[in-house]
Amino acid sequence: VSPERLRPTGVDAVQAWAQIESTREQFKAFVHSCDGLALAQVSFPHPVLGSLNLYQWLLFAAGPHARHPPQIREIGGVVTGASVPISNR
């Protein structure tokens, strides 16, 4: 269970899924815009993991985009007894 500060509020499932899809598309566009840049040469500290270069940050940030959609489908099916109408991208 996620901490309260990370739980979505004020949106329904359709709005939340639209926001996830929008963020995913923005992330993909950002990754494509980094093509040819020296991402290994730029680092930024993570509060727990320490210094990460931008390749490491991209991998770290991509994790939830792969993990959360299947979790949402599973939870949606359990809660509503039906599947959540979302894409399999």
PDB file of N, CA and C in Angstrom:
ATOM      1  N   VAL A   1       0.850  -1.174   0.000  1.00  0.00           N
ATOM      2  CA  VAL A   1       0.000   0.000   0.000  1.00  0.00           C
ATOM      3  C   VAL A   1       0.893   1.233   0.000  1.00  0.00           C
ATOM      4  N   SER A   2       0.579   2.154  -0.873  1.00  0.00           N
ATOM      5  CA  SER A   2       1.395   3.364  -0.991  1.00  0.00           C
ATOM      6  C   SER A   2       1.080   4.343   0.142  1.00  0.00           C
ATOM      7  N   PRO A   3       2.047   5.195   0.464  1.00  0.00           N
ATOM      8  CA  PRO A   3       1.798   6.229   1.476  1.00  0.00           C
ATOM      9  C   PRO A   3       0.688   7.171   1.007  1.00  0.00           C
ATOM     10  N   GLU A   4       0.009   7.766   1.940  1.00  0.00           N
ATOM     11  CA  GLU A   4      -1.116   8.673   1.648  1.00  0.00           C
ATOM     12  C   GLU A   4      -0.725   9.747   0.632  1.00  0.00           C
ATOM     13  N   ARG A   5       0.473  10.319   0.761  1.00  0.00           N
ATOM     14  CA  ARG A   5       0.893  11.412  -0.119  1.00  0.00           C
ATOM     15  C   ARG A   5       1.053  10.975  -1.572  1.00  0.00           C
ATOM     16  N   LEU A   6       1.136   9.670  -1.807  1.00  0.00           N
ATOM     17  CA  LEU A   6       1.294   9.166  -3.170  1.00  0.00           C
ATOM     18  C   LEU A   6       0.000   8.657  -3.780  1.00  0.00           C
ATOM     19  N   ARG A   7      -1.063   8.643  -3.010  1.00  0.00           N
ATOM     20  CA  ARG A   7      -2.342   8.148  -3.514  1.00  0.00           C
ATOM     21  C   ARG A   7      -3.065   9.240  -4.292  1.00  0.00           C
ATOM     22  N   PRO A   8      -3.640   8.870  -5.457  1.00  0.00           N
ATOM     23  CA  PRO A   8      -4.358   9.874  -6.245  1.00  0.00           C
ATOM     24  C   PRO A   8      -5.625  10.336  -5.535  1.00  0.00           C
ATOM     25  N   THR A   9      -5.911  11.615  -5.656  1.00  0.00           N
ATOM     26  CA  THR A   9      -7.141  12.168  -5.087  1.00  0.00           C
ATOM     27  C   THR A   9      -7.775  13.095  -6.111  1.00  0.00           C
ATOM     28  N   GLY A  10      -9.077  13.217  -6.045  1.00  0.00           N
ATOM     29  CA  GLY A  10      -9.780  14.180  -6.884  1.00  0.00           C
ATOM     30  C   GLY A  10      -9.960  13.790  -8.333  1.00  0.00           C
ATOM     31  N   VAL A  11      -9.639  12.540  -8.700  1.00  0.00           N
ATOM     32  CA  VAL A  11      -9.847  12.086 -10.072  1.00  0.00           C
ATOM     33  C   VAL A  11     -10.473  10.702 -10.049  1.00  0.00           C
ATOM     34  N   ASP A  12     -11.256  10.416 -11.076  1.00  0.00           N
ATOM     35  CA  ASP A  12     -11.807   9.068 -11.174  1.00  0.00           C
ATOM     36  C   ASP A  12     -10.836   8.191 -11.955  1.00  0.00           C
ATOM     37  N   ALA A  13     -11.169   6.933 -12.116  1.00  0.00           N
ATOM     38  CA  ALA A  13     -10.267   5.980 -12.765  1.00  0.00           C
ATOM     39  C   ALA A  13      -9.940   6.376 -14.200  1.00  0.00           C
ATOM     40  N   VAL A  14     -10.914   6.867 -14.930  1.00  0.00           N
ATOM     41  CA  VAL A  14     -10.681   7.251 -16.325  1.00  0.00           C
ATOM     42  C   VAL A  14      -9.721   8.437 -16.405  1.00  0.00           C
ATOM     43  N   GLN A  15      -9.939   9.432 -15.545  1.00  0.00           N
ATOM     44  CA  GLN A  15      -9.042  10.597 -15.515  1.00  0.00           C
ATOM     45  C   GLN A  15      -7.641  10.187 -15.083  1.00  0.00           C
ATOM     46  N   ALA A  16      -7.546   9.336 -14.072  1.00  0.00           N
ATOM     47  CA  ALA A  16      -6.238   8.889 -13.590  1.00  0.00           C
ATOM     48  C   ALA A  16      -5.490   8.145 -14.687  1.00  0.00           C
ATOM     49  N   TRP A  17      -6.214   7.269 -15.401  1.00  0.00           N
ATOM     50  CA  TRP A  17      -5.543   6.521 -16.468  1.00  0.00           C
ATOM     51  C   TRP A  17      -5.096   7.465 -17.589  1.00  0.00           C
ATOM     52  N   ALA A  18      -5.899   8.454 -17.924  1.00  0.00           N
ATOM     53  CA  ALA A  18      -5.520   9.430 -18.949  1.00  0.00           C
ATOM     54  C   ALA A  18      -4.258  10.181 -18.537  1.00  0.00           C
ATOM     55  N   GLN A  19      -4.152  10.513 -17.251  1.00  0.00           N
ATOM     56  CA  GLN A  19      -2.945  11.188 -16.763  1.00  0.00           C
ATOM     57  C   GLN A  19      -1.727  10.271 -16.854  1.00  0.00           C
ATOM     58  N   ILE A  20      -1.907   8.990 -16.534  1.00  0.00           N
ATOM     59  CA  ILE A  20      -0.796   8.028 -16.643  1.00  0.00           C
ATOM     60  C   ILE A  20      -0.338   7.932 -18.089  1.00  0.00           C
ATOM     61  N   GLU A  21      -1.295   7.795 -19.011  1.00  0.00           N
ATOM     62  CA  GLU A  21      -0.949   7.697 -20.437  1.00  0.00           C
ATOM     63  C   GLU A  21      -0.239   8.959 -20.924  1.00  0.00           C
ATOM     64  N   SER A  22      -0.724  10.118 -20.507  1.00  0.00           N
ATOM     65  CA  SER A  22      -0.114  11.383 -20.910  1.00  0.00           C
ATOM     66  C   SER A  22       1.322  11.477 -20.389  1.00  0.00           C
ATOM     67  N   THR A  23       1.515  11.128 -19.138  1.00  0.00           N
ATOM     68  CA  THR A  23       2.852  11.164 -18.551  1.00  0.00           C
ATOM     69  C   THR A  23       3.777  10.187 -19.254  1.00  0.00           C
ATOM     70  N   ARG A  24       3.252   9.016 -19.585  1.00  0.00           N
ATOM     71  CA  ARG A  24       4.052   8.009 -20.297  1.00  0.00           C
ATOM     72  C   ARG A  24       4.507   8.552 -21.650  1.00  0.00           C
ATOM     73  N   GLU A  25       3.600   9.184 -22.375  1.00  0.00           N
ATOM     74  CA  GLU A  25       3.952   9.742 -23.684  1.00  0.00           C
ATOM     75  C   GLU A  25       4.977  10.874 -23.553  1.00  0.00           C
ATOM     76  N   GLN A  26       4.822  11.698 -22.539  1.00  0.00           N
ATOM     77  CA  GLN A  26       5.791  12.773 -22.296  1.00  0.00           C
ATOM     78  C   GLN A  26       7.165  12.195 -21.970  1.00  0.00           C
ATOM     79  N   PHE A  27       7.187  11.138 -21.167  1.00  0.00           N
ATOM     80  CA  PHE A  27       8.446  10.495 -20.809  1.00  0.00           C
ATOM     81  C   PHE A  27       9.124   9.910 -22.052  1.00  0.00           C
ATOM     82  N   LYS A  28       8.341   9.233 -22.892  1.00  0.00           N
ATOM     83  CA  LYS A  28       8.894   8.673 -24.125  1.00  0.00           C
ATOM     84  C   LYS A  28       9.475   9.767 -25.016  1.00  0.00           C
ATOM     85  N   ALA A  29       8.766  10.883 -25.147  1.00  0.00           N
ATOM     86  CA  ALA A  29       9.262  11.994 -25.964  1.00  0.00           C
ATOM     87  C   ALA A  29      10.562  12.544 -25.388  1.00  0.00           C
ATOM     88  N   PHE A  30      10.625  12.657 -24.061  1.00  0.00           N
ATOM     89  CA  PHE A  30      11.851  13.140 -23.432  1.00  0.00           C
ATOM     90  C   PHE A  30      13.012  12.191 -23.709  1.00  0.00           C
ATOM     91  N   VAL A  31      12.790  10.891 -23.575  1.00  0.00           N
ATOM     92  CA  VAL A  31      13.850   9.907 -23.826  1.00  0.00           C
ATOM     93  C   VAL A  31      14.342  10.035 -25.258  1.00  0.00           C
ATOM     94  N   HIS A  32      13.427  10.146 -26.208  1.00  0.00           N
ATOM     95  CA  HIS A  32      13.823  10.289 -27.619  1.00  0.00           C
ATOM     96  C   HIS A  32      14.591  11.595 -27.849  1.00  0.00           C
ATOM     97  N   SER A  33      14.260  12.630 -27.116  1.00  0.00           N
ATOM     98  CA  SER A  33      14.954  13.910 -27.287  1.00  0.00           C
ATOM     99  C   SER A  33      16.379  13.859 -26.752  1.00  0.00           C
ATOM    100  N   CYS A  34      16.688  12.848 -25.957  1.00  0.00           N
ATOM    101  CA  CYS A  34      18.034  12.711 -25.377  1.00  0.00           C
ATOM    102  C   CYS A  34      18.995  11.968 -26.293  1.00  0.00           C
ATOM    103  N   ASP A  35      18.497  11.469 -27.418  1.00  0.00           N
ATOM    104  CA  ASP A  35      19.335  10.704 -28.341  1.00  0.00           C
ATOM    105  C   ASP A  35      20.551  11.525 -28.754  1.00  0.00           C
ATOM    106  N   GLY A  36      21.712  10.935 -28.582  1.00  0.00           N
ATOM    107  CA  GLY A  36      22.957  11.592 -28.974  1.00  0.00           C
ATOM    108  C   GLY A  36      23.596  12.431 -27.884  1.00  0.00           C
ATOM    109  N   LEU A  37      22.934  12.624 -26.772  1.00  0.00           N
ATOM    110  CA  LEU A  37      23.509  13.404 -25.671  1.00  0.00           C
ATOM    111  C   LEU A  37      24.378  12.516 -24.783  1.00  0.00           C
ATOM    112  N   ALA A  38      25.340  13.097 -24.124  1.00  0.00           N
ATOM    113  CA  ALA A  38      26.257  12.362 -23.252  1.00  0.00           C
ATOM    114  C   ALA A  38      25.632  12.202 -21.861  1.00  0.00           C
ATOM    115  N   LEU A  39      24.632  11.336 -21.766  1.00  0.00           N
ATOM    116  CA  LEU A  39      23.882  11.190 -20.524  1.00  0.00           C
ATOM    117  C   LEU A  39      24.704  10.596 -19.381  1.00  0.00           C
ATOM    118  N   ALA A  40      25.729   9.851 -19.724  1.00  0.00           N
ATOM    119  CA  ALA A  40      26.578   9.271 -18.679  1.00  0.00           C
ATOM    120  C   ALA A  40      27.433  10.335 -18.000  1.00  0.00           C
ATOM    121  N   GLN A  41      27.572  11.485 -18.632  1.00  0.00           N
ATOM    122  CA  GLN A  41      28.428  12.543 -18.107  1.00  0.00           C
ATOM    123  C   GLN A  41      27.699  13.485 -17.153  1.00  0.00           C
ATOM    124  N   VAL A  42      26.382  13.352 -17.066  1.00  0.00           N
ATOM    125  CA  VAL A  42      25.582  14.239 -16.218  1.00  0.00           C
ATOM    126  C   VAL A  42      24.997  13.412 -15.081  1.00  0.00           C
ATOM    127  N   SER A  43      25.159  13.888 -13.863  1.00  0.00           N
ATOM    128  CA  SER A  43      24.600  13.158 -12.727  1.00  0.00           C
ATOM    129  C   SER A  43      23.807  14.106 -11.842  1.00  0.00           C
ATOM    130  N   PHE A  44      22.931  13.498 -11.066  1.00  0.00           N
ATOM    131  CA  PHE A  44      22.088  14.237 -10.137  1.00  0.00           C
ATOM    132  C   PHE A  44      21.829  13.327  -8.957  1.00  0.00           C
ATOM    133  N   PRO A  45      21.881  13.858  -7.736  1.00  0.00           N
ATOM    134  CA  PRO A  45      21.731  12.981  -6.572  1.00  0.00           C
ATOM    135  C   PRO A  45      20.293  12.504  -6.350  1.00  0.00           C
ATOM    136  N   HIS A  46      20.178  11.249  -5.983  1.00  0.00           N
ATOM    137  CA  HIS A  46      18.908  10.683  -5.512  1.00  0.00           C
ATOM    138  C   HIS A  46      18.998  10.660  -3.993  1.00  0.00           C
ATOM    139  N   PRO A  47      17.920  11.002  -3.286  1.00  0.00           N
ATOM    140  CA  PRO A  47      17.999  11.106  -1.829  1.00  0.00           C
ATOM    141  C   PRO A  47      18.363   9.810  -1.117  1.00  0.00           C
ATOM    142  N   VAL A  48      18.106   8.658  -1.727  1.00  0.00           N
ATOM    143  CA  VAL A  48      18.425   7.384  -1.085  1.00  0.00           C
ATOM    144  C   VAL A  48      19.555   6.660  -1.805  1.00  0.00           C
ATOM    145  N   LEU A  49      19.530   6.666  -3.125  1.00  0.00           N
ATOM    146  CA  LEU A  49      20.476   5.892  -3.916  1.00  0.00           C
ATOM    147  C   LEU A  49      21.799   6.598  -4.174  1.00  0.00           C
ATOM    148  N   GLY A  50      21.863   7.874  -3.886  1.00  0.00           N
ATOM    149  CA  GLY A  50      23.086   8.634  -4.140  1.00  0.00           C
ATOM    150  C   GLY A  50      23.120   9.172  -5.551  1.00  0.00           C
ATOM    151  N   SER A  51      24.307   9.439  -6.037  1.00  0.00           N
ATOM    152  CA  SER A  51      24.476  10.045  -7.351  1.00  0.00           C
ATOM    153  C   SER A  51      24.145   9.045  -8.460  1.00  0.00           C
ATOM    154  N   LEU A  52      23.280   9.464  -9.380  1.00  0.00           N
ATOM    155  CA  LEU A  52      22.920   8.659 -10.543  1.00  0.00           C
ATOM    156  C   LEU A  52      23.182   9.482 -11.802  1.00  0.00           C
ATOM    157  N   ASN A  53      23.753   8.822 -12.833  1.00  0.00           N
ATOM    158  CA  ASN A  53      23.862   9.541 -14.095  1.00  0.00           C
ATOM    159  C   ASN A  53      22.503   9.497 -14.787  1.00  0.00           C
ATOM    160  N   LEU A  54      22.367  10.211 -15.885  1.00  0.00           N
ATOM    161  CA  LEU A  54      21.048  10.308 -16.508  1.00  0.00           C
ATOM    162  C   LEU A  54      20.567   8.998 -17.117  1.00  0.00           C
ATOM    163  N   TYR A  55      21.488   8.114 -17.547  1.00  0.00           N
ATOM    164  CA  TYR A  55      21.051   6.795 -17.992  1.00  0.00           C
ATOM    165  C   TYR A  55      20.393   6.044 -16.834  1.00  0.00           C
ATOM    166  N   GLN A  56      21.015   6.111 -15.661  1.00  0.00           N
ATOM    167  CA  GLN A  56      20.470   5.443 -14.481  1.00  0.00           C
ATOM    168  C   GLN A  56      19.132   6.061 -14.062  1.00  0.00           C
ATOM    169  N   TRP A  57      19.018   7.379 -14.141  1.00  0.00           N
ATOM    170  CA  TRP A  57      17.758   8.046 -13.815  1.00  0.00           C
ATOM    171  C   TRP A  57      16.660   7.608 -14.775  1.00  0.00           C
ATOM    172  N   LEU A  58      16.971   7.501 -16.069  1.00  0.00           N
ATOM    173  CA  LEU A  58      15.975   7.068 -17.037  1.00  0.00           C
ATOM    174  C   LEU A  58      15.476   5.661 -16.727  1.00  0.00           C
ATOM    175  N   LEU A  59      16.396   4.768 -16.401  1.00  0.00           N
ATOM    176  CA  LEU A  59      15.992   3.404 -16.038  1.00  0.00           C
ATOM    177  C   LEU A  59      15.156   3.403 -14.763  1.00  0.00           C
ATOM    178  N   PHE A  60      15.568   4.189 -13.793  1.00  0.00           N
ATOM    179  CA  PHE A  60      14.845   4.296 -12.522  1.00  0.00           C
ATOM    180  C   PHE A  60      13.434   4.843 -12.749  1.00  0.00           C
ATOM    181  N   ALA A  61      13.325   5.879 -13.568  1.00  0.00           N
ATOM    182  CA  ALA A  61      12.028   6.503 -13.825  1.00  0.00           C
ATOM    183  C   ALA A  61      11.130   5.614 -14.679  1.00  0.00           C
ATOM    184  N   ALA A  62      11.713   4.775 -15.515  1.00  0.00           N
ATOM    185  CA  ALA A  62      10.915   3.918 -16.390  1.00  0.00           C
ATOM    186  C   ALA A  62      10.252   2.774 -15.634  1.00  0.00           C
ATOM    187  N   GLY A  63      10.788   2.402 -14.495  1.00  0.00           N
ATOM    188  CA  GLY A  63      10.255   1.271 -13.727  1.00  0.00           C
ATOM    189  C   GLY A  63       8.763   1.366 -13.450  1.00  0.00           C
ATOM    190  N   PRO A  64       8.289   2.461 -12.890  1.00  0.00           N
ATOM    191  CA  PRO A  64       6.854   2.563 -12.616  1.00  0.00           C
ATOM    192  C   PRO A  64       5.987   2.503 -13.872  1.00  0.00           C
ATOM    193  N   HIS A  65       6.499   2.976 -15.006  1.00  0.00           N
ATOM    194  CA  HIS A  65       5.727   2.936 -16.244  1.00  0.00           C
ATOM    195  C   HIS A  65       5.516   1.496 -16.706  1.00  0.00           C
ATOM    196  N   ALA A  66       6.431   0.617 -16.332  1.00  0.00           N
ATOM    197  CA  ALA A  66       6.273  -0.799 -16.670  1.00  0.00           C
ATOM    198  C   ALA A  66       5.475  -1.543 -15.601  1.00  0.00           C
ATOM    199  N   ARG A  67       5.638  -1.153 -14.358  1.00  0.00           N
ATOM    200  CA  ARG A  67       5.051  -1.882 -13.241  1.00  0.00           C
ATOM    201  C   ARG A  67       3.615  -1.475 -12.922  1.00  0.00           C
ATOM    202  N   HIS A  68       3.294  -0.202 -12.983  1.00  0.00           N
ATOM    203  CA  HIS A  68       1.994   0.263 -12.508  1.00  0.00           C
ATOM    204  C   HIS A  68       0.797  -0.148 -13.365  1.00  0.00           C
ATOM    205  N   PRO A  69       0.860  -0.105 -14.699  1.00  0.00           N
ATOM    206  CA  PRO A  69      -0.333  -0.509 -15.467  1.00  0.00           C
ATOM    207  C   PRO A  69      -0.839  -1.916 -15.138  1.00  0.00           C
ATOM    208  N   PRO A  70       0.027  -2.942 -15.054  1.00  0.00           N
ATOM    209  CA  PRO A  70      -0.498  -4.256 -14.668  1.00  0.00           C
ATOM    210  C   PRO A  70      -1.075  -4.260 -13.245  1.00  0.00           C
ATOM    211  N   GLN A  71      -0.475  -3.506 -12.342  1.00  0.00           N
ATOM    212  CA  GLN A  71      -1.009  -3.415 -10.993  1.00  0.00           C
ATOM    213  C   GLN A  71      -2.396  -2.769 -11.004  1.00  0.00           C
ATOM    214  N   ILE A  72      -2.557  -1.729 -11.797  1.00  0.00           N
ATOM    215  CA  ILE A  72      -3.842  -1.039 -11.879  1.00  0.00           C
ATOM    216  C   ILE A  72      -4.905  -1.973 -12.456  1.00  0.00           C
ATOM    217  N   ARG A  73      -4.547  -2.726 -13.504  1.00  0.00           N
ATOM    218  CA  ARG A  73      -5.498  -3.683 -14.080  1.00  0.00           C
ATOM    219  C   ARG A  73      -5.934  -4.705 -13.039  1.00  0.00           C
ATOM    220  N   GLU A  74      -4.964  -5.232 -12.309  1.00  0.00           N
ATOM    221  CA  GLU A  74      -5.270  -6.255 -11.299  1.00  0.00           C
ATOM    222  C   GLU A  74      -6.167  -5.686 -10.196  1.00  0.00           C
ATOM    223  N   ILE A  75      -5.810  -4.537  -9.674  1.00  0.00           N
ATOM    224  CA  ILE A  75      -6.592  -3.917  -8.601  1.00  0.00           C
ATOM    225  C   ILE A  75      -7.981  -3.551  -9.105  1.00  0.00           C
ATOM    226  N   GLY A  76      -8.061  -2.988 -10.306  1.00  0.00           N
ATOM    227  CA  GLY A  76      -9.353  -2.619 -10.869  1.00  0.00           C
ATOM    228  C   GLY A  76     -10.269  -3.819 -11.015  1.00  0.00           C
ATOM    229  N   GLY A  77      -9.710  -4.936 -11.434  1.00  0.00           N
ATOM    230  CA  GLY A  77     -10.510  -6.149 -11.573  1.00  0.00           C
ATOM    231  C   GLY A  77     -10.992  -6.676 -10.242  1.00  0.00           C
ATOM    232  N   VAL A  78     -10.149  -6.602  -9.233  1.00  0.00           N
ATOM    233  CA  VAL A  78     -10.519  -7.077  -7.898  1.00  0.00           C
ATOM    234  C   VAL A  78     -11.592  -6.179  -7.292  1.00  0.00           C
ATOM    235  N   VAL A  79     -11.401  -4.874  -7.407  1.00  0.00           N
ATOM    236  CA  VAL A  79     -12.309  -3.920  -6.779  1.00  0.00           C
ATOM    237  C   VAL A  79     -13.675  -3.909  -7.467  1.00  0.00           C
ATOM    238  N   THR A  80     -13.681  -3.910  -8.803  1.00  0.00           N
ATOM    239  CA  THR A  80     -14.943  -3.767  -9.529  1.00  0.00           C
ATOM    240  C   THR A  80     -15.509  -5.080 -10.035  1.00  0.00           C
ATOM    241  N   GLY A  81     -14.685  -6.109 -10.019  1.00  0.00           N
ATOM    242  CA  GLY A  81     -15.137  -7.379 -10.592  1.00  0.00           C
ATOM    243  C   GLY A  81     -15.058  -7.395 -12.098  1.00  0.00           C
ATOM    244  N   ALA A  82     -14.451  -6.365 -12.668  1.00  0.00           N
ATOM    245  CA  ALA A  82     -14.311  -6.264 -14.124  1.00  0.00           C
ATOM    246  C   ALA A  82     -12.922  -5.752 -14.453  1.00  0.00           C
ATOM    247  N   SER A  83     -12.546  -5.895 -15.698  1.00  0.00           N
ATOM    248  CA  SER A  83     -11.240  -5.376 -16.104  1.00  0.00           C
ATOM    249  C   SER A  83     -11.316  -3.872 -16.310  1.00  0.00           C
ATOM    250  N   VAL A  84     -10.184  -3.198 -16.136  1.00  0.00           N
ATOM    251  CA  VAL A  84     -10.110  -1.762 -16.344  1.00  0.00           C
ATOM    252  C   VAL A  84      -9.864  -1.526 -17.828  1.00  0.00           C
ATOM    253  N   PRO A  85     -10.644  -0.671 -18.500  1.00  0.00           N
ATOM    254  CA  PRO A  85     -10.509  -0.466 -19.935  1.00  0.00           C
ATOM    255  C   PRO A  85      -9.299   0.376 -20.284  1.00  0.00           C
ATOM    256  N   ILE A  86      -8.133  -0.258 -20.356  1.00  0.00           N
ATOM    257  CA  ILE A  86      -6.908   0.443 -20.659  1.00  0.00           C
ATOM    258  C   ILE A  86      -6.118  -0.334 -21.699  1.00  0.00           C
ATOM    259  N   SER A  87      -5.210   0.347 -22.346  1.00  0.00           N
ATOM    260  CA  SER A  87      -4.418  -0.285 -23.385  1.00  0.00           C
ATOM    261  C   SER A  87      -3.343  -1.163 -22.777  1.00  0.00           C
ATOM    262  N   ASN A  88      -2.735  -2.002 -23.612  1.00  0.00           N
ATOM    263  CA  ASN A  88      -1.664  -2.892 -23.181  1.00  0.00           C
ATOM    264  C   ASN A  88      -0.296  -2.379 -23.602  1.00  0.00           C
ATOM    265  N   ARG A  89      -0.144  -1.093 -23.804  1.00  0.00           N
ATOM    266  CA  ARG A  89       1.130  -0.535 -24.261  1.00  0.00           C
ATOM    267  C   ARG A  89       2.185  -0.661 -23.223  1.00  0.00           C
TER     268      ARG A  89
END
